[in-house]
């Protein structure tokens, strides 16, 4: 069954071939997969989705599971492995006869599947209501999370699927959701059950085709025809969404055995659901990714012509033009959508974002501004207006507000580039809105660090002081005010605010920021000098005695500033001065006891010095205080492997992979282990 696991893991990216040699993953992970780009690029969360057990209608339950899996796949950090069939170990693909019991299991393990989370569920008809229970098991959490949902009918369950997917993603701590389009249904249950059954049957055949069971073209045609007909009976947006979604899913690279046949027939799906834009969105995107760009453009152009008020079609069309390298057509698609009054906040946000990146010469027309009212910088003003539209639609979007403020700053010094005082006022109005809305101060800090572009920032300082009067216990406001004073070359006032901040928090991150700002207040060139030194050290260049003294002085002045310890220690390591590096890091560990970077660097230095037990001691301390710090976990796994404790090494490396399989520290540990394996042969 390893081949089936490989096929499941290869969906979206293509086949992952095993290596004949024994690799890092052979020894540590019990897998045939080599250390390849495919493995390194795996999603952070990889979910094995088991069948939803249902005695009343198992196929319907499995259809629901299929749609839930498709929704979860919209999260960039999630990869979903739907386990549709428990294939008997000795079965042969050509002779296997499926039964419904083969898709109602809870304990089946597909050998070689690299999942770190699982979902198991039950669906029961209780007192004329459907009760769905899901058990979420995640390697990073000690307890299984139980989620429960109730609906009076099947349509009620279907309409809850986006929220169910969101609840699961939140439990798994996944970010970067992308469910931008979905449609609810109010159809009769009998029709909906037929569609869900057909969705499952289609997905089951796809799954078995990965295993190697033939799925001939005539059968593919019959299944697609059955799917589209059951969807057409319902004839609503949900039917179009669900059928288009499962057909587009089958066009992914991993389904080589069936993808060409599906691609040849996918136009029928769009034709069946011409009343909806979903077919064009999903099928068009799938066609583009298979290399049929012009067909994709044609589908989406037809969709926006038939459904000019649906922003998702316009967004998809513009994105495909962007990916295809057609900048003029991308801009034109955005502007046509705005002209049709079809733009939502996402479309305006995307339009503004591409305007910030594109060559101004490629934008010849403007839809949100009248160029005659501006003295140049048209593309910037167009982007500013787009972010204004985002604010109208989503007043709480702090990122859009920050971007708008940054664009106003990017125009240059206000007195030199702004046309009249009203434009100066616009920046400070936006800044004030951001200060009042940003409860953490993170977005505001990004603006303050660029206030040097203005001739006079007294208004900004007044805004910060007024906000601080209302919220005197917010340390982020104190730090932002200190930063503003530094930008305004009022270092004494900045130091007063920093002394105040020290009494307000014991958070290590806040304390480190206080130390950094203190150094900046005492030396306006500190950031530039420190950056130059770090660049040299990262490049493996040795420092001058003056640069070493600069770092030591930074430690003496701001003993809680982490970067100074780590940079100075690494500089000593470049000199092969292990004793001095260890001494600096031990001093840092006393000042900042649980800092991950200090403990990581200290462990490396101790290991190089042959102090193996001490290295493990500080690694253990670091991991205890920072259990999700991938570099610490990866280094512990590497050192355990070097110390011939492969079982323990595997545990730490698997923990690191479950958190961030793409992390450079994990890649470095992999390479070191592979080199060790080769050297031991």
XYZ file of C-alpha atoms in Angstrom:
681
model
C 0.000 0.000 0.000
C 3.012 2.303 0.042
C 2.399 3.065 -3.627
C -1.147 4.249 -2.836
C 0.224 6.433 -0.019
C 2.782 7.904 -2.413
C 0.072 8.624 -4.955
C -2.072 10.394 -2.358
C 0.896 12.475 -1.240
C 1.754 13.347 -4.838
C -1.583 14.983 -5.647
C -1.055 18.626 -6.677
C 2.681 18.086 -7.250
C 3.018 14.927 -9.333
C 4.556 11.533 -8.618
C 7.140 11.086 -5.865
C 9.486 8.279 -6.820
C 11.255 6.078 -4.272
C 15.044 5.979 -4.150
C 16.857 2.672 -4.203
C 19.408 3.859 -1.649
C 18.623 4.033 2.039
C 18.135 7.682 2.896
C 17.450 9.833 5.898
C 13.737 9.029 5.696
C 14.342 5.290 5.201
C 16.177 5.070 8.482
C 14.410 7.689 10.554
C 10.900 7.810 9.160
C 10.251 4.307 7.924
C 9.340 5.645 4.496
C 10.587 5.044 0.981
C 10.492 8.766 0.248
C 13.819 10.461 -0.221
C 14.792 13.913 0.922
C 13.362 15.674 -2.096
C 11.744 18.970 -2.833
C 8.375 17.248 -2.612
C 8.990 16.275 0.995
C 10.558 19.603 1.940
C 7.586 21.462 0.478
C 4.905 19.521 2.280
C 2.188 21.457 4.009
C 2.537 22.094 7.727
C -0.639 20.132 8.561
C -1.351 16.869 6.772
C -4.716 15.337 7.605
C -5.815 11.750 7.090
C -9.585 12.082 6.719
C -11.257 8.808 7.668
C -14.784 7.851 6.617
C -17.777 9.322 8.371
C -19.526 6.260 9.795
C -23.258 6.257 9.123
C -25.582 3.258 9.337
C -28.507 5.082 7.710
C -26.742 6.159 4.507
C -22.983 5.583 4.401
C -22.574 6.850 0.826
C -24.222 10.150 1.683
C -21.928 10.503 4.712
C -18.911 9.812 2.526
C -20.110 12.431 0.051
C -20.180 14.940 2.907
C -16.684 13.828 3.903
C -15.476 14.395 0.342
C -16.780 17.962 0.267
C -15.363 18.684 3.729
C -11.960 17.464 2.547
C -12.138 19.736 -0.511
C -12.930 22.725 1.697
C -10.055 21.958 4.075
C -7.723 21.882 1.082
C -8.391 25.617 0.652
C -6.040 26.326 3.561
C -2.516 26.827 2.263
C -1.016 25.154 5.341
C -3.223 22.048 5.051
C -2.903 18.965 2.853
C -5.805 16.515 2.995
C -5.609 12.773 2.403
C -9.188 11.411 2.135
C -9.101 7.673 2.884
C -12.004 6.452 0.775
C -11.468 2.685 0.875
C -9.711 0.250 3.205
C -8.135 -1.879 0.505
C -7.476 -5.453 1.716
C -3.693 -6.092 1.961
C -3.643 -9.019 -0.456
C -6.114 -7.587 -2.974
C -5.155 -6.976 -6.595
C -6.450 -3.799 -8.315
C -7.759 -5.638 -11.381
C -9.787 -8.171 -9.372
C -10.906 -6.118 -6.386
C -14.674 -5.833 -5.852
C -15.665 -2.936 -3.620
C -18.368 -3.218 -0.945
C -19.777 -0.386 1.143
C -18.237 -1.871 4.299
C -14.820 -1.216 2.757
C -15.590 2.499 3.133
C -16.830 2.361 6.721
C -13.746 1.913 8.910
C -11.929 3.681 11.751
C -8.698 1.752 12.379
C -7.199 1.315 8.913
C -3.666 2.710 8.543
C -2.274 3.367 5.072
C 1.403 2.443 5.328
C 3.770 5.254 4.406
C 1.242 8.101 4.662
C 2.986 11.117 6.199
C -0.002 12.595 8.054
C 0.281 14.341 11.411
C -3.442 14.790 12.030
C -6.570 12.729 11.515
C -10.322 13.230 11.411
C -12.814 10.499 12.254
C -16.550 10.987 12.405
C -20.022 9.574 12.845
C -23.345 10.697 11.407
C -26.598 9.584 13.020
C -30.282 10.273 12.519
C -31.564 11.057 16.027
C -35.147 12.205 16.552
C -35.435 13.397 12.954
C -32.243 15.437 13.178
C -28.825 14.680 11.784
C -26.038 14.637 14.380
C -22.471 14.862 13.075
C -19.593 14.184 15.475
C -15.966 14.653 14.457
C -12.859 13.635 16.406
C -9.789 15.739 15.582
C -6.475 14.124 16.541
C -3.371 16.294 16.052
C 0.159 15.192 16.921
C 0.866 18.605 18.437
C -1.944 18.287 20.993
C -2.311 15.828 23.834
C -6.080 15.397 23.666
C -8.486 14.566 20.878
C -10.866 17.439 20.130
C -14.525 16.518 19.650
C -16.677 18.738 17.446
C -20.448 18.212 17.253
C -23.040 19.610 14.850
C -26.802 19.190 14.510
C -29.038 19.933 11.544
C -32.720 19.257 10.842
C -31.974 18.014 7.334
C -29.147 17.136 4.973
C -29.187 20.622 3.457
C -28.549 21.990 6.940
C -25.443 19.819 7.215
C -24.193 20.836 3.790
C -24.653 24.507 4.614
C -22.548 24.113 7.762
C -19.556 22.615 5.930
C -17.568 25.887 5.586
C -17.968 26.559 9.321
C -17.021 22.964 10.132
C -13.887 23.303 8.002
C -13.055 26.585 9.742
C -13.520 25.009 13.187
C -11.183 22.156 12.238
C -8.568 24.541 10.839
C -8.671 26.631 14.016
C -8.212 23.519 16.148
C -5.195 22.606 14.020
C -3.881 26.194 14.245
C -3.846 26.593 10.478
C -3.531 30.036 8.940
C -4.016 31.433 5.446
C -7.547 30.352 4.702
C -8.801 30.783 1.173
C -12.487 29.790 1.127
C -13.540 32.638 -1.108
C -16.525 31.005 -2.743
C -19.162 28.553 -1.587
C -22.896 28.295 -2.044
C -25.612 27.092 0.285
C -28.589 25.051 -0.806
C -32.257 24.746 0.092
C -33.038 21.776 -2.119
C -34.999 18.705 -1.115
C -33.068 16.100 0.839
C -33.840 13.267 -1.566
C -32.198 15.162 -4.435
C -29.265 16.198 -2.274
C -28.672 12.649 -1.077
C -28.488 11.424 -4.681
C -25.871 14.072 -5.480
C -23.807 13.278 -2.368
C -23.948 9.572 -3.194
C -22.713 10.278 -6.726
C -19.937 12.524 -5.416
C -18.725 9.701 -3.199
C -18.921 7.128 -6.004
C -16.843 9.417 -8.232
C -14.242 10.060 -5.557
C -14.100 6.354 -4.673
C -13.272 5.448 -8.264
C -10.602 8.156 -8.382
C -9.086 6.814 -5.172
C -8.974 3.262 -6.483
C -7.418 4.516 -9.730
C -4.505 5.812 -7.628
C -4.088 2.276 -6.337
C -3.997 0.990 -9.898
C -7.568 -0.124 -10.560
C -8.483 0.695 -14.173
C -10.902 3.584 -14.702
C -11.575 3.443 -18.456
C -12.623 6.493 -20.428
C -16.149 5.254 -21.087
C -16.657 4.723 -17.348
C -15.264 8.185 -16.604
C -17.753 9.622 -19.089
C -20.627 7.745 -17.428
C -19.662 8.913 -13.949
C -19.292 12.545 -15.041
C -22.614 12.387 -16.849
C -24.277 10.926 -13.757
C -22.729 13.599 -11.539
C -23.803 16.451 -13.760
C -27.319 15.059 -14.174
C -27.858 14.701 -10.422
C -26.507 18.225 -10.014
C -28.763 19.526 -12.761
C -31.825 18.121 -10.969
C -30.980 20.397 -8.042
C -29.911 23.182 -10.418
C -28.655 25.645 -7.814
C -25.299 27.242 -7.018
C -24.357 24.539 -4.517
C -24.821 21.823 -7.130
C -22.624 23.737 -9.565
C -19.975 24.333 -6.881
C -19.841 20.728 -5.698
C -19.776 19.095 -9.146
C -17.222 21.562 -10.533
C -15.064 21.127 -7.421
C -14.829 17.352 -7.602
C -14.234 17.360 -11.368
C -11.491 19.996 -11.075
C -9.931 17.979 -8.252
C -9.561 15.048 -10.650
C -7.498 17.213 -13.018
C -4.630 17.543 -10.530
C -1.178 16.260 -11.546
C -1.364 13.176 -9.334
C -4.300 11.711 -11.262
C -2.285 11.045 -14.416
C -4.232 7.873 -15.206
C -7.539 9.724 -15.560
C -6.691 13.434 -15.841
C -6.539 13.558 -19.646
C -9.940 11.913 -20.009
C -11.449 14.212 -17.388
C -9.912 17.244 -19.091
C -11.434 16.252 -22.413
C -14.894 16.061 -20.817
C -14.731 18.982 -18.388
C -16.325 21.408 -20.827
C -19.576 19.453 -20.476
C -19.644 20.340 -16.779
C -19.426 24.058 -17.512
C -22.139 23.754 -20.156
C -24.425 21.901 -17.746
C -24.234 24.757 -15.234
C -24.200 27.855 -17.402
C -26.429 29.592 -14.866
C -23.498 29.529 -12.424
C -19.987 30.958 -12.460
C -18.588 28.120 -10.315
C -17.937 25.810 -13.247
C -15.788 28.389 -15.015
C -13.863 29.236 -11.825
C -12.916 25.699 -10.861
C -12.632 24.122 -14.288
C -10.911 27.187 -15.713
C -8.291 27.205 -12.964
C -7.703 23.472 -13.404
C -7.299 23.888 -17.163
C -4.802 26.702 -16.657
C -2.727 24.574 -14.304
C -2.698 21.769 -16.878
C -1.281 24.128 -19.491
C -4.485 25.034 -21.340
C -4.215 28.740 -20.585
C -6.203 30.093 -23.525
C -9.098 27.722 -22.847
C -9.056 28.878 -19.236
C -9.114 32.546 -20.244
C -11.995 31.878 -22.635
C -14.032 30.119 -19.938
C -13.541 32.938 -17.454
C -14.194 35.661 -20.032
C -17.443 33.908 -20.884
C -18.304 33.670 -17.185
C -17.806 37.384 -16.503
C -19.862 38.206 -19.574
C -22.745 36.027 -18.345
C -22.341 36.916 -14.649
C -20.867 40.431 -14.617
C -21.847 41.136 -11.003
C -19.978 38.194 -9.437
C -16.593 39.399 -8.121
C -15.079 35.923 -7.760
C -15.116 35.346 -11.517
C -13.328 38.640 -12.092
C -10.784 37.910 -9.363
C -10.046 34.491 -10.841
C -9.752 35.882 -14.367
C -7.347 38.613 -13.239
C -5.279 36.108 -11.292
C -4.954 33.756 -14.266
C -3.876 36.651 -16.473
C -1.293 37.549 -13.817
C 0.025 33.998 -13.668
C 0.097 33.861 -17.453
C 2.187 37.021 -17.695
C -0.536 39.206 -19.250
C -0.209 42.354 -17.151
C -2.350 44.562 -19.424
C -5.205 42.051 -19.422
C -4.929 41.573 -15.657
C -5.303 45.313 -15.019
C -8.108 45.473 -17.574
C -9.978 42.663 -15.794
C -9.779 44.481 -12.463
C -10.921 47.743 -14.019
C -13.797 46.148 -15.919
C -15.004 44.570 -12.659
C -14.936 47.940 -10.911
C -16.745 49.524 -13.851
C -19.421 46.810 -13.591
C -19.746 47.592 -9.856
C -18.838 43.978 -9.159
C -15.846 44.676 -6.926
C -15.754 43.403 -3.361
C -13.079 44.098 -0.753
C -10.882 41.239 -1.974
C -10.935 42.498 -5.542
C -10.025 46.033 -4.466
C -7.277 44.664 -2.220
C -5.823 42.531 -5.014
C -6.034 45.423 -7.455
C -4.154 47.702 -5.069
C -1.534 45.024 -4.430
C -0.721 44.491 -8.112
C -0.579 48.240 -8.694
C 2.159 48.410 -6.068
C 4.223 45.772 -7.877
C 3.632 46.440 -11.556
C 5.723 48.595 -13.884
C 3.834 51.934 -14.060
C 4.383 52.010 -17.822
C 2.057 49.010 -18.140
C -0.917 50.892 -16.651
C -2.341 53.292 -19.209
C -5.830 53.882 -17.804
C -7.227 54.552 -14.351
C -10.686 53.792 -13.041
C -10.674 55.236 -9.501
C -8.921 58.566 -10.062
C -8.974 61.366 -12.610
C -5.309 61.857 -13.587
C -6.020 65.523 -14.351
C -6.429 66.109 -10.614
C -2.961 64.779 -9.760
C 0.560 65.900 -10.531
C 2.016 62.495 -11.417
C 2.300 59.331 -9.322
C -1.016 58.198 -10.826
C -0.516 54.514 -10.130
C 0.163 55.220 -6.437
C -2.931 57.367 -6.093
C -4.979 54.684 -7.856
C -3.766 52.134 -5.293
C -4.545 54.532 -2.440
C -8.096 54.905 -3.735
C -8.429 51.121 -4.007
C -7.471 50.760 -0.345
C -10.033 53.453 0.473
C -12.670 51.246 -1.114
C -11.474 48.310 1.004
C -11.918 50.455 4.108
C -15.484 51.340 3.110
C -16.354 47.664 2.779
C -14.237 46.359 5.674
C -13.546 49.115 8.208
C -11.647 46.689 10.465
C -9.065 45.709 7.850
C -5.934 47.081 9.530
C -3.552 45.776 6.872
C -5.353 47.731 4.147
C -5.274 50.827 6.347
C -1.553 50.391 6.947
C -0.906 49.884 3.232
C -2.766 53.068 2.441
C -0.674 54.995 4.964
C 2.534 53.479 3.577
C 1.598 54.500 0.049
C 1.058 58.061 1.191
C 4.521 57.963 2.740
C 6.023 56.345 -0.334
C 5.074 59.371 -2.390
C 8.058 60.997 -0.721
C 8.375 63.888 1.684
C 4.939 65.433 1.924
C 5.990 69.019 1.347
C 7.814 68.043 -1.834
C 5.262 65.783 -3.465
C 1.818 66.391 -2.033
C -0.287 68.861 -3.929
C -1.905 70.790 -1.083
C -2.284 70.669 2.715
C -5.375 68.506 2.378
C -3.161 65.652 1.193
C -0.926 66.095 4.230
C -4.023 65.884 6.370
C -5.035 62.679 4.593
C -1.932 60.854 5.800
C -2.393 61.931 9.399
C -6.109 61.073 9.259
C -5.226 57.564 8.124
C -2.492 57.320 10.751
C -4.913 58.371 13.489
C -7.465 55.791 12.360
C -4.775 53.121 12.469
C -3.536 54.127 15.923
C -7.072 53.964 17.299
C -7.888 50.646 15.629
C -4.642 48.711 16.132
C -4.962 47.064 19.546
C -1.494 45.490 19.368
C 0.466 48.343 17.828
C 2.061 46.065 15.229
C 0.648 47.832 12.171
C 1.339 51.263 13.664
C 4.979 50.369 14.335
C 5.520 49.675 10.629
C 4.362 53.210 9.823
C 6.354 54.897 12.590
C 9.581 53.309 11.376
C 9.054 55.151 8.078
C 8.045 58.544 9.469
C 11.509 59.858 8.634
C 10.083 60.483 5.150
C 8.118 63.420 6.560
C 9.526 66.853 7.330
C 7.459 67.196 10.487
C 5.933 64.388 12.558
C 4.677 66.395 15.540
C 1.088 65.601 14.559
C 1.885 61.863 14.660
C 3.458 62.228 18.109
C 0.399 64.134 19.342
C -1.865 61.342 18.073
C 0.192 58.704 19.907
C 0.250 60.731 23.126
C -3.515 61.240 23.023
C -4.072 57.508 22.549
C -1.688 56.742 25.407
C -3.630 59.059 27.698
C -6.703 56.926 27.051
C -4.846 53.609 27.457
C -1.942 54.270 29.859
C -1.350 50.554 30.538
C -0.618 49.593 26.934
C 3.103 49.014 26.597
C 2.888 48.859 22.787
C 1.744 52.492 22.742
C 4.670 53.473 24.964
C 7.140 51.707 22.669
C 5.603 53.214 19.548
C 5.805 56.670 21.097
C 9.457 56.030 21.984
C 10.128 54.984 18.382
C 8.448 58.160 17.127
C 10.651 60.265 19.407
C 13.730 58.490 18.020
C 12.635 59.224 14.448
C 12.068 62.849 15.472
C 15.583 62.988 16.991
C 14.195 63.526 20.489
C 16.239 60.755 22.070
C 15.925 61.992 25.675
C 12.141 61.768 25.495
C 12.490 58.321 23.931
C 14.687 57.094 26.792
C 12.136 58.361 29.323
C 9.398 56.345 27.611
C 11.635 53.263 27.496
C 12.321 53.528 31.234
C 8.565 53.662 31.719
C 8.072 50.612 29.490
C 10.512 48.547 31.582
C 8.142 48.785 34.531
C 5.139 47.644 32.503
C 6.060 44.197 31.164
C 8.179 41.130 31.807
C 7.491 39.629 28.373
C 10.877 38.608 26.862
C 9.878 39.878 23.416
C 8.870 43.265 24.818
C 12.023 43.498 26.935
C 14.196 42.689 23.921
C 12.433 45.434 21.946
C 13.050 47.892 24.789
C 16.755 47.071 24.704
C 16.909 47.475 20.933
C 15.161 50.854 21.054
C 17.472 51.955 23.861
C 20.506 51.228 21.697
C 18.863 53.065 18.812
C 18.110 56.084 21.004
C 21.710 56.239 22.218
C 23.175 55.767 18.740
C 21.105 56.839 15.711
C 23.414 54.775 13.480
C 23.049 51.624 15.579
C 20.673 49.839 13.209
C 22.904 50.427 10.176
C 26.088 49.409 12.003
C 24.469 46.331 13.536
C 23.017 45.325 10.177
C 26.405 45.588 8.495
C 28.022 43.440 11.191
C 25.301 40.782 10.995
C 25.661 40.652 7.214
C 29.392 40.034 7.564
C 28.946 37.320 10.189
C 26.183 35.586 8.210
C 28.510 35.577 5.194
C 31.266 33.936 7.246
C 33.516 37.002 7.343
C 35.622 37.772 10.387
C 35.056 41.025 12.269
C 37.542 43.733 13.131
C 38.470 44.418 16.729
C 36.371 47.578 16.565
C 33.300 45.636 15.443
C 33.783 43.083 18.217
C 34.035 45.962 20.684
C 30.822 47.453 19.235
C 28.946 44.226 20.004
C 30.382 43.976 23.496
C 29.414 47.585 24.179
C 25.870 46.812 23.003
C 25.710 43.958 25.526
C 27.029 46.188 28.305
C 24.507 48.907 27.477
C 21.501 46.666 26.817
C 22.091 43.310 28.549
C 18.702 42.021 27.425
C 19.328 42.429 23.683
C 19.479 38.922 22.226
C 20.990 39.706 18.818
C 24.141 41.165 20.352
C 24.949 37.931 22.231
C 24.215 35.670 19.277
C 26.109 37.816 16.762
C 29.153 38.223 19.015
C 29.228 34.494 19.771
C 29.011 33.614 16.080
C 31.832 36.070 15.384
C 34.002 34.271 17.950
C 33.072 30.924 16.390
C 34.371 32.218 13.059
C 37.659 32.845 14.875
C 37.540 29.277 16.300
C 37.459 30.917 19.725
C 35.032 28.455 21.310
C 35.807 29.534 24.857
C 34.876 33.175 24.232
C 31.739 32.203 22.304
C 30.562 29.938 25.117
C 31.341 32.592 27.732
C 29.275 35.211 25.882
C 26.349 32.832 25.446
C 26.401 31.699 29.069
C 26.230 35.367 30.077
C 23.306 35.794 27.703
C 21.586 32.717 29.115
C 21.783 34.260 32.586
C 20.283 37.541 31.370
C 17.616 35.957 29.124
C 17.233 32.420 30.523
C 14.870 30.809 28.014
C 15.686 32.544 24.762
C 15.628 30.014 21.927
C 18.332 31.639 19.775
C 20.813 31.943 22.634
C 20.234 28.339 23.744
C 20.467 27.092 20.154
C 23.782 28.858 19.519
C 25.116 27.821 22.925
C 24.286 24.164 22.224
C 26.127 24.331 18.895
C 29.194 25.890 20.501
C 29.255 23.311 23.300
C 28.900 20.475 20.775
C 31.815 21.826 18.748
C 33.829 22.042 21.963
C 33.138 18.371 22.669
C 30.936 19.132 25.685
C 28.227 16.721 24.546
C 26.287 16.412 27.803
C 26.210 20.181 28.263
C 24.990 20.650 24.696
C 22.117 18.238 25.287
C 21.324 19.935 28.611
C 20.828 23.344 27.023
C 18.949 21.895 24.066
C 16.552 20.209 26.467
C 16.130 23.470 28.358
C 15.451 25.332 25.135
C 12.879 22.816 23.926
C 11.125 22.752 27.285
C 10.723 26.540 27.142
C 10.108 26.682 23.364
C 8.423 23.371 22.417
C 7.575 24.478 18.854
C 10.947 25.989 17.945
C 11.906 24.011 14.844
C 15.671 24.794 14.850
C 15.992 23.489 18.431
C 14.024 20.334 17.603
C 15.960 19.745 14.377
C 19.335 20.235 16.057
C 18.360 17.890 18.875
C 17.370 15.267 16.291
C 20.622 15.734 14.391
C 22.812 15.491 17.493
C 20.930 12.439 18.771
C 21.526 10.784 15.418
C 25.208 11.667 15.581
C 25.203 10.216 19.107
C 23.755 6.929 17.711
C 20.346 7.350 19.349
C 18.260 6.986 16.203
C 14.945 6.240 17.944
C 15.031 9.479 19.937
C 16.317 11.360 16.896
C 13.298 10.221 14.912
C 10.896 11.592 17.542
C 12.422 15.074 17.548
C 12.696 15.256 13.772
C 9.100 14.160 13.356
C 8.019 16.865 15.812
C 9.949 19.443 13.816
C 8.436 18.228 10.533
C 4.918 18.342 11.950
C 5.421 22.020 12.809
C 7.177 23.273 9.671
C 8.480 20.738 7.144
C 9.953 23.538 4.988
C 12.107 25.131 7.679
C 15.748 25.692 6.579
C 17.033 24.338 9.909
C 15.244 21.065 9.254
C 16.665 20.921 5.736
C 20.158 21.433 7.173
C 19.620 18.634 9.691
C 18.393 16.335 6.911
C 21.456 17.052 4.811
C 23.799 16.411 7.721
C 22.100 13.089 8.468
C 22.205 11.993 4.826
C 25.921 12.838 4.729
C 26.484 10.820 7.899
C 24.608 7.845 6.458
C 26.758 7.984 3.328
C 29.976 8.243 5.347
C 29.094 5.194 7.449
C 28.705 2.883 4.453
